[in-house]
Amino acid sequence: MRWFATGLLIPLAIGLSGPAAHAQDARTAATASTAGTKLIGEPVLLPYKLGKVRPGEKVGRPAPAAQPDRTSALSAKTVANALLNAGKQDQHSYADTSEVPLTKDATVPSSEAAAAAAPPTGWGDEPPPDSAACLDRDGSETAAGETYNRWLWCKKGRLGIDYYTVNSDGTREFHGTASVAYDAVTVGNGKERAVRTYFQAQYGSVSYDGWNPLDGWIWEVDDLSMYVLSDCTQDATFCYGTGSGIEHTWDEWDYHDEWLHWDIYSNETASTAADKVLYHQWHFRFGGSGGDYVYTTGTTENHTIRCDSANYFTFFQDYPKACVNYDVIPHLQYSVGDSRVTSVAQHIRFAQNDPTRTYPIEIEPKDIPGKYTGSRDERGLHRVPAGPITSTNRYYKDAACNRTTPYNDQTGLPAYDTATRDCDEYPFQSTDEGAGSPVWDFSVRAVPRTENQAAGGLLIWYYFSDRILYNTDEFWVDITD
């Protein structure tokens, strides 16, 4: 193979379906046909480790036949499917509160905890150090990639081009496949409605499969190239990508292993929802050029992000806007083994697993939501702001704790030492599913005051670290040993 010293930068207009280099498609179409045949270059997704893939075998998908509607917001069904698929693909963002340091009085997260939970607010030319740990996980090699947390996603994959001739009778003559393995990372932002997408070709990973040196096609590979960039599936009314496509010959991709990056921005003015919430999907777009081939455009899998302009996220500083990964099931963890919250964790576990034996006593069987099972089959919880809902939750919780109307000495919580213990409730008072909910039931139990206060502080920390929006984000609670 011949080696080339430089790649090409391809200018890209926002919202176009391919880089400017694809103007050549029309030109090459006229020359690609010989005696009724046509040369085709078709993008294909391949497994990160080629392994048993036969030459020319497609194990991914080429460019979709029907492009998504770029001129409208994502449908509610698409947004719901993002969480549904996250459960199927074992994508879960969790916060293990047993690792979160508290202040000396064990009531609120410390400044160290706040720093650990702080979202990214600036990007570099390379992804953050956590990316290496993300890419080391087995999930990074799956089609969905690995959601390390709401702020970081990663993937290992392989992009390729199938080259073949379409004969006049419609039969295909396969020439060969060229492909390159890559690492990809997406990083959210806690102060901008944007994410940064990173792409790195792995050094020495270019593979040429199926080419027969005896039929002459093999010598064409030197002149064939692939481009890549990231893009939003919607048009600039809703979101847009920045930067240009990067194109190299296959030999150049083999040693150009620097990190490339593009940013995806969310247009706040396009939203009429609370907190200016918008959902977007993005993907890497790629394709080929060179030779007399007619090329189609390919895309990787779509990945969902959620962007907002909520102004109530403050932890030593304000984080008024953000974009987070949405292909994930957010959940909070309390550990029974964490002595700071043992009794609260035990209460939540009991309420989730055996609700009919909890206080207050109800005539009808209880249905208490919020248990994390790894999927969306169980109903989640929804955070709400301080106001009428939280006041109603407090009223019914206090009634159950103090045995007042609508409860009494037989149905309310038995008397407890109010000097050292608090009446803990689940679901949380700060949720729509709390004690005042007309749909869901609740549980109360007396727990040590210090543990109740610690659990409350850790809940606030969780809302911040996973950026749980009022009335919008569904989340779950997982109790571990």
Coordinates of C-alpha atoms in Angstrom, one line a residue, residues 241 350 460:
G241 CA -23.6 20.1 14.7
F350 CA -39.5 -3.3 53.0
I460 CA -30.6 16.1 47.3

